[in-house]
Tab-separated table of C-alpha atoms in Angstrom:
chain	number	residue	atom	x	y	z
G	1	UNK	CA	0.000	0.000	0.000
G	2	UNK	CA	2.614	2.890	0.525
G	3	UNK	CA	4.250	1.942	-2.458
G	4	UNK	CA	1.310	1.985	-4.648
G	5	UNK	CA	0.990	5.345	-3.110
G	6	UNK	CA	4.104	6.675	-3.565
G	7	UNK	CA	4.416	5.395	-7.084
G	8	UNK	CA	0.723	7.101	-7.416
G	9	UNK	CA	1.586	10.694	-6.013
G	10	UNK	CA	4.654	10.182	-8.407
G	11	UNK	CA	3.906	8.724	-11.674
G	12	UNK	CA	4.080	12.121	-13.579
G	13	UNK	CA	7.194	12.523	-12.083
G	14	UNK	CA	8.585	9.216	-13.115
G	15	UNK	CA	7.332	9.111	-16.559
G	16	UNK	CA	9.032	12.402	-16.891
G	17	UNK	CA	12.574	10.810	-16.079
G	18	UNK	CA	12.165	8.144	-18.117
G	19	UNK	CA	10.894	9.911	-21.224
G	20	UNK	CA	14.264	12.498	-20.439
G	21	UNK	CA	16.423	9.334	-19.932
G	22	UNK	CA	15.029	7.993	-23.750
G	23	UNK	CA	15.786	11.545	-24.865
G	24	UNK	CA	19.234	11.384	-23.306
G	25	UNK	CA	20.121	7.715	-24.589
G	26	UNK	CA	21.567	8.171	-28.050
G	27	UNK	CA	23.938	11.174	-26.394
G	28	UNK	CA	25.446	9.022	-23.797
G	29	UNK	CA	25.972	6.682	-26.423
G	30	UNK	CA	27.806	8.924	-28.713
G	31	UNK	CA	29.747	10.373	-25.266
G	32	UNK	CA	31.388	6.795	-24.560
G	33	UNK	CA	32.217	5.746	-28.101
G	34	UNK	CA	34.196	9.250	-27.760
G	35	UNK	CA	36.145	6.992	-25.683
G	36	UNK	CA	36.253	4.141	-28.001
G	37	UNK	CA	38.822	2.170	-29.771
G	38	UNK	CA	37.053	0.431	-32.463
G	39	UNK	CA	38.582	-2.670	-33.760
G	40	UNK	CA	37.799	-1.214	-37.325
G	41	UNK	CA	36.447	1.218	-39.002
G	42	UNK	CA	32.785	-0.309	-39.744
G	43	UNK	CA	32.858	-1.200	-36.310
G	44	UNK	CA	30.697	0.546	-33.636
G	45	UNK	CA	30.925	-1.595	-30.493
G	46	UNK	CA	32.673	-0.753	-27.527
G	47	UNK	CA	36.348	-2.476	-27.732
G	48	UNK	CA	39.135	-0.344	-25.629
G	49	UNK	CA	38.808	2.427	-23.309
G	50	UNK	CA	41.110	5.010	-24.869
G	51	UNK	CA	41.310	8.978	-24.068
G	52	UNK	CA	43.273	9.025	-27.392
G	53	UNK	CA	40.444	10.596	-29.588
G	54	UNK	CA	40.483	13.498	-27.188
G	55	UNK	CA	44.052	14.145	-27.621
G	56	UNK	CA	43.692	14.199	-31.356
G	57	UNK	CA	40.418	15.245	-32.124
G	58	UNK	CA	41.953	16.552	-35.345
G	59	UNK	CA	43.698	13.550	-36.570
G	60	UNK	CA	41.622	13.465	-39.565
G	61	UNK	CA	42.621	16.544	-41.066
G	62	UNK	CA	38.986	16.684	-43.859
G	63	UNK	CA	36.656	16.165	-40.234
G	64	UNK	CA	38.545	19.323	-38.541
G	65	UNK	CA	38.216	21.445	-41.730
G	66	UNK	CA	34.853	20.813	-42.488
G	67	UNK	CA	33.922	21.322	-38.418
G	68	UNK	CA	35.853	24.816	-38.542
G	69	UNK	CA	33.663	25.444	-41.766
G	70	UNK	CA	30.573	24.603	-40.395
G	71	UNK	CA	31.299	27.002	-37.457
G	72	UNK	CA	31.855	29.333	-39.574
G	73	UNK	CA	28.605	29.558	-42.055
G	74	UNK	CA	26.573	29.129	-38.467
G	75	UNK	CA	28.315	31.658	-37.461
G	76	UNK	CA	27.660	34.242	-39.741
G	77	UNK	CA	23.819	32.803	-40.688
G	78	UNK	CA	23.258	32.876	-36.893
G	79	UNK	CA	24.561	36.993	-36.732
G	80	UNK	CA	22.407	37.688	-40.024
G	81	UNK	CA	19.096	35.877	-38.568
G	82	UNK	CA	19.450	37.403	-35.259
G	83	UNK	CA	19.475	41.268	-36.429
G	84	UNK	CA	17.257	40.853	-38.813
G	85	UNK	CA	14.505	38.361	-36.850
G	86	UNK	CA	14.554	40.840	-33.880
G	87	UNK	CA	14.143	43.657	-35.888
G	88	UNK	CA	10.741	42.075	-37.223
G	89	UNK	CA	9.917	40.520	-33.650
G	90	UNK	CA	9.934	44.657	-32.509
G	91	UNK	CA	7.706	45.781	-36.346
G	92	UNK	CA	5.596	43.300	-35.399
G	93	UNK	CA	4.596	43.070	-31.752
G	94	UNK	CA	4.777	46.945	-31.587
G	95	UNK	CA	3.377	48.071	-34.966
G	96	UNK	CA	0.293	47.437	-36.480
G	97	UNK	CA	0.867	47.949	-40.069
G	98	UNK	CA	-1.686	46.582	-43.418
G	99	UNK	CA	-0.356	43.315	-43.876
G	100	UNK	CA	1.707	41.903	-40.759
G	101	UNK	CA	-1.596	39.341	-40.739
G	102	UNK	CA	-0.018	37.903	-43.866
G	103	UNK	CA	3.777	38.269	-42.722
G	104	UNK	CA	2.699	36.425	-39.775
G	105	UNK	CA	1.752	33.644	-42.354
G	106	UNK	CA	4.768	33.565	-44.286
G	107	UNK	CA	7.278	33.741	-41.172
G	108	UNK	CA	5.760	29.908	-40.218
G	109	UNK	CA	6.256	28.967	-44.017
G	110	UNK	CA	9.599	28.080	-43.852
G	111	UNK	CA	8.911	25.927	-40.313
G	112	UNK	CA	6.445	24.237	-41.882
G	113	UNK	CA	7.738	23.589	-45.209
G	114	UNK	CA	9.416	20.319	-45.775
G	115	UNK	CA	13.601	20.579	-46.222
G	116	UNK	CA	13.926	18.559	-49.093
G	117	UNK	CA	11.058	21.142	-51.088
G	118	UNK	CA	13.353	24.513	-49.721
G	119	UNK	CA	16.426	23.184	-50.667
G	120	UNK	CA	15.395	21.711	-54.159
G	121	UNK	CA	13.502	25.253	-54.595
G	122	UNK	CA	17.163	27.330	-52.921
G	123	UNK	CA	19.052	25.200	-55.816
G	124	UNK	CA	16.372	25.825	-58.401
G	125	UNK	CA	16.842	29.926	-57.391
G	126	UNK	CA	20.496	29.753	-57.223
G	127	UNK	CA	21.084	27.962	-60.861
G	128	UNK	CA	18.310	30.350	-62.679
G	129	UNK	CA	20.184	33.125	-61.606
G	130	UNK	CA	23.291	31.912	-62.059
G	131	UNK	CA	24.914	31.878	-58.523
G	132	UNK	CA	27.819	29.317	-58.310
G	133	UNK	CA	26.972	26.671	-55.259
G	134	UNK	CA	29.614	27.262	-52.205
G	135	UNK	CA	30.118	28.786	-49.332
G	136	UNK	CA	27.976	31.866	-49.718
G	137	UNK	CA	25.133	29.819	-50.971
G	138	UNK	CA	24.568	28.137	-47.736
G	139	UNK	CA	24.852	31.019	-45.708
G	140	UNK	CA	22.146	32.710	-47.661
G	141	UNK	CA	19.802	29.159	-47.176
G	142	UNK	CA	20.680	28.958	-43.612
G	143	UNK	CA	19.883	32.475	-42.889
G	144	UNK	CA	16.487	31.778	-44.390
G	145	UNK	CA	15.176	29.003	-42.447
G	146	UNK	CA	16.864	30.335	-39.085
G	147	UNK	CA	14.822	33.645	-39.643
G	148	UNK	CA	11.547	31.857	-38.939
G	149	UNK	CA	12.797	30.564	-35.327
G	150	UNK	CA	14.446	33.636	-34.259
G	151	UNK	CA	11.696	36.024	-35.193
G	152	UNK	CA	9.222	33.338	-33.021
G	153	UNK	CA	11.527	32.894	-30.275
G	154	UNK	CA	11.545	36.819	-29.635
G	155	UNK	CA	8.594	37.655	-30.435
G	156	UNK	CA	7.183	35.250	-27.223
G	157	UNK	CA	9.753	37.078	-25.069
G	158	UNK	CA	8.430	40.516	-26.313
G	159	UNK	CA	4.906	39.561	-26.032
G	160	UNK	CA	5.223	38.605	-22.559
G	161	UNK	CA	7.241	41.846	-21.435
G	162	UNK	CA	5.614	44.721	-19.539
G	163	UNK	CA	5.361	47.593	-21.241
G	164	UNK	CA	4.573	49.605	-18.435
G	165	UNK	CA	8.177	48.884	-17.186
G	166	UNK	CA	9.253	50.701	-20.487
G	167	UNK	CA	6.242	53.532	-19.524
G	168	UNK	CA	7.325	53.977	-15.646
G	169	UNK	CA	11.658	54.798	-17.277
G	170	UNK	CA	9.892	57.180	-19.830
G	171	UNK	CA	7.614	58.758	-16.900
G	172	UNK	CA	10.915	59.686	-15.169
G	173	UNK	CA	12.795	61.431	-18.064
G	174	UNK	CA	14.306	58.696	-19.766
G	175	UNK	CA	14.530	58.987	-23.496
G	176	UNK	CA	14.090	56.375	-26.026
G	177	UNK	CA	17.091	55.259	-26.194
G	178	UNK	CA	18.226	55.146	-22.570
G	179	UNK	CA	14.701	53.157	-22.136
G	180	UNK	CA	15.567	50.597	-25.125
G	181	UNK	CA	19.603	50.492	-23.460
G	182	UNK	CA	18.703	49.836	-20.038
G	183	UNK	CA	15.212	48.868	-19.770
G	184	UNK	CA	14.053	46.733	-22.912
G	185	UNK	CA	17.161	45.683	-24.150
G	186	UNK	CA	18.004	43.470	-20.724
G	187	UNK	CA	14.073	41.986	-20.546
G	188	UNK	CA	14.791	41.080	-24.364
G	189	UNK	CA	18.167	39.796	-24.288
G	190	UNK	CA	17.460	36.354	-23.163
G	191	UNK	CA	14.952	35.543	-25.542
G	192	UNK	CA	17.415	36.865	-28.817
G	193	UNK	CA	20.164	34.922	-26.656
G	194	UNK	CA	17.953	31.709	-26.838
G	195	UNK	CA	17.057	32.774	-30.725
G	196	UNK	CA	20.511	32.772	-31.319
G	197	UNK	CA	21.379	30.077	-29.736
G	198	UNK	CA	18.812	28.030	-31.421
G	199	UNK	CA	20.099	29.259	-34.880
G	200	UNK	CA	23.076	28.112	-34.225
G	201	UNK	CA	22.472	24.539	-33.737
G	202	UNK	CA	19.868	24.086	-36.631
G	203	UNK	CA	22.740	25.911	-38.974
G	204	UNK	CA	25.890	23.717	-37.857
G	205	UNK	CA	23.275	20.195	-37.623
G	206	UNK	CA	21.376	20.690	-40.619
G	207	UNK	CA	22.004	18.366	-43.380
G	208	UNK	CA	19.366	18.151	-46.340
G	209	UNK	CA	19.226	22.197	-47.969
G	210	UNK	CA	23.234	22.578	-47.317
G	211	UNK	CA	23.519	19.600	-49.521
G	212	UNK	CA	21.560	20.934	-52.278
G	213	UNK	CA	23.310	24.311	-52.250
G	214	UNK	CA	26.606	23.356	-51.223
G	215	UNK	CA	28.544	22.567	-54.565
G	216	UNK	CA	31.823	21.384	-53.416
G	217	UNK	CA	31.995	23.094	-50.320
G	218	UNK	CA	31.524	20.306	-47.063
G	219	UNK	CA	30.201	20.666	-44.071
G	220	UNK	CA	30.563	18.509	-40.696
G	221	UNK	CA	27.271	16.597	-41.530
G	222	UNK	CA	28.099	16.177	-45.307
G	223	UNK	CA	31.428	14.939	-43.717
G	224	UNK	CA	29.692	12.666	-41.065
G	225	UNK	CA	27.364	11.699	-43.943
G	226	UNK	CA	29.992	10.359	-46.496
G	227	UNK	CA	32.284	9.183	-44.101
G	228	UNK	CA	29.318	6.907	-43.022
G	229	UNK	CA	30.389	4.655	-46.085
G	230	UNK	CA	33.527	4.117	-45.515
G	231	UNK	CA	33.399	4.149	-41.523
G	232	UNK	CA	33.092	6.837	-39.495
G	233	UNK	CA	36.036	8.129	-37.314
G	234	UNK	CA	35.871	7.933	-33.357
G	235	UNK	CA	36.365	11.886	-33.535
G	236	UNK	CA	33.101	12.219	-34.693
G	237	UNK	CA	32.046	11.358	-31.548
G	238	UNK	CA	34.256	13.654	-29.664
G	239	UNK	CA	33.212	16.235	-31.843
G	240	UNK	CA	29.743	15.523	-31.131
G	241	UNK	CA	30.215	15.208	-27.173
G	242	UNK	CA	31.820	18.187	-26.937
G	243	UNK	CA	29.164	20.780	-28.808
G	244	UNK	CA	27.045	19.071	-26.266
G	245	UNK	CA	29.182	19.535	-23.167
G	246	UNK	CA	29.196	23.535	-24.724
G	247	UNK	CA	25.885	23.876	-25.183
G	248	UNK	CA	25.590	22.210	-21.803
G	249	UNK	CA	27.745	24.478	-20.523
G	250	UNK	CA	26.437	27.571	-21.859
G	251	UNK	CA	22.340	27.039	-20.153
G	252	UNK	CA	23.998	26.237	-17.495
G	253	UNK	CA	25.868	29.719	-16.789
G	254	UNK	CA	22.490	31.053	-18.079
G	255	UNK	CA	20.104	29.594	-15.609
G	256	UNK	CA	23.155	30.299	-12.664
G	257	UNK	CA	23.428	34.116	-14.101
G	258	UNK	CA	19.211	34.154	-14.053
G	259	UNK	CA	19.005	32.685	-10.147
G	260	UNK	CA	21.582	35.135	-8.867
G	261	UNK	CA	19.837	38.361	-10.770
G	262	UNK	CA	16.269	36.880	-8.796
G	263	UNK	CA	18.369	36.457	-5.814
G	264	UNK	CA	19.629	39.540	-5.736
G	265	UNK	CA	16.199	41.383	-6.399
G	266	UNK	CA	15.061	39.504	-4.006
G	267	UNK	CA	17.726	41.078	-1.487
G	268	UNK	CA	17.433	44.255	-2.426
G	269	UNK	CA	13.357	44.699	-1.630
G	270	UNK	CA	14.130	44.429	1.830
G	271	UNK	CA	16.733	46.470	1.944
G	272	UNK	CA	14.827	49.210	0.226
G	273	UNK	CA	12.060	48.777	2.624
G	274	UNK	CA	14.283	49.485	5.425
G	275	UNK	CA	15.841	52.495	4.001
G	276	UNK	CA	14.252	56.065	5.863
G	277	UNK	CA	14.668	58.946	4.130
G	278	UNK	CA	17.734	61.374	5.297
C-alpha cells in the first residue's frame, strides 16, 4: 500500500525521467564511443577504453576542416538571422501595419515547409540566376530558415514583457534610447540569446538544404554523412560530445546568471524597505 501510493503521487514525475532518460540515450551513447577504440572502421561496439580521440580530435585533417567550416557559415547565418529576426519581432509586436496578418503567415512557411522542397527550390533559385553553389550559398539558405525561429523565439519574449516597465523609465525622463539600453534591451536579451542560440544549432546540424546548395563546399554533416560509407572516425564522436558539453555548458551559466539576478532582487526589496529617508 505505501508503495502503490508513492508510485501514485509520483507517476508524472517518473514518466518524466524516463521519457528524459530515452531523450538522453543516443547522447550518452555517442559520449562513450568518444572513448572508443574500435577494432575497425565499420565497427561501432565498444572495444578499448582510450582517451586518445580526445588528444587528437583533429587527426583526420577533412573532419577538422569541415567542423571549422561549419562554425563558420553558423556563425555568420546565426549573426544575419538574429538582427534581422529581432528587428521584425519589434515591427511586429509593436506596430500594427496593413499586412503583418499575412507576414505572420509567411514567417511559419519556412517551419512548416518540408527541407527537401526549400532546398530543391534554394538550388532551383540559385542555378536560374546563375549563382555558383559554395560557401555563400549556404549562408544565404541557412539564414532563411533560421529567420523563422528567431523572429518566433523573440517575439514570445516581447509579447510577454511589460510595457509599463518601459512607460514607468519614460515617466521619469528617460529617453528612447536610454529606455531601449537599459530597460528593454536586458528583458529582451534572453529571448534573442535563446534565438541565437537556437540558430546556431539548426545551422551547424542541418544536413538536407546545405547539400543541395553546397557545390563542393563540405560541411561537418556532409562529412559525417559520407564518411558513413567508408566508416566513421571515433572523432566524430568527440566532436559531437563536446558541442554538447558547450551547449551544456552555456544554459547552465544562463540559468546560474538568471538565479543570482532573482536572488539579488530579491535582497534588495528588503533592503529598500528598510531604508528612511535622510
Amino acid at each position: 500500500m505505501r508503495l502503490s501510493r508513492w508510485l501514485a503521487d509520483r507517476w508524472v514525475m517518473i514518466v518524466a525521467l524516463l521519457v528524459l532518460g530515452y531523450l538522453a540515450l543516443p547522447i550518452l551513447v555517442v559520449a562513450g564511443l568518444s572513448f572508443n577504440r574500435p577494432s575497425s572502421r565499420v565497427s561501432y561496439d565498444f572495444n578499448e577504453f582510450t582517451v586518445d580521440n580526445w588528444r587528437h580530435p583533429c587527426a583526420t585533417s577533412d573532419m577538422c576542416d569541415a567542423v571549422v567550416r561549419s562554425v563558420q557559415i553558423g556563425f555568420l547565418a546565426t549573426v544575419v538571422a538574429t538582427v534581422l529576426g529581432t528587428l521584425m519581432a519589434f515591427a511586429l509586436v509593436r506596430h500594427r501595419f496593413r499586412g503583418s496578418a499575412g507576414i505572420n503567415v509567411l514567417i511559419f512557411l519556412p517551419m512548416a515547409t518540408p527541407e527537401l522542397v526549400m532546398g530543391t527550390s534554394l538550388l532551383a533559385l540559385f542555378v536560374s540566376a546563375g549563382v555558383p553553389q559554395g560557401f555563400w550559398t549556404i549562408v544565404i539558405a541557412h539564414v532563411m530558415f533560421c529567420l523563422s525561429f528567431v523572429v518566433v523565439t523573440v517575439k514570445a519574449r516581447l509579447a510577454g514583457m511589460d510595457r509599463r516597465l518601459e512607460e514607468a523609465a519614460m515617466d521619469l525622463y528617460a529617453n528612447e534610447w536610454q529606455t531601449f539600453r537599459l530597460i528593454t534591451l536586458p528583458l529582451v536579451l534572453p529571448g534573442i540569446v535563446a534565438a541565437a542560440l537556437l540558430a546556431f544549432s539548426l545551422s551547424f546540424d542541418d544536413f538536407i538544404i546545405t547539400n543541395f546548395n553546397a557545390g563542393t563546399t563540405v560541411t561537418f554533416p556532409m562529412y559525417v554523412w559520407g564518411a558513413a560509407q567508408r566508416g566513421i572516425p571515433p572523432q566524430v564522436n568527440v566532436i559531437g560530445t563536446a558541442m554538447f558539453a558547450s551547449a551544456l555548458l552555456l544554459v547552465g551559466l544562463s540559468s546560474v546568471r538568471g538565479r543570482r539576478a532573482r536572488r539579488a532582487a530579491l535582497l534588495a526589496g528588503p533592503v529598500r524597505q528598510t531604508r528612511r529617508p535622510s
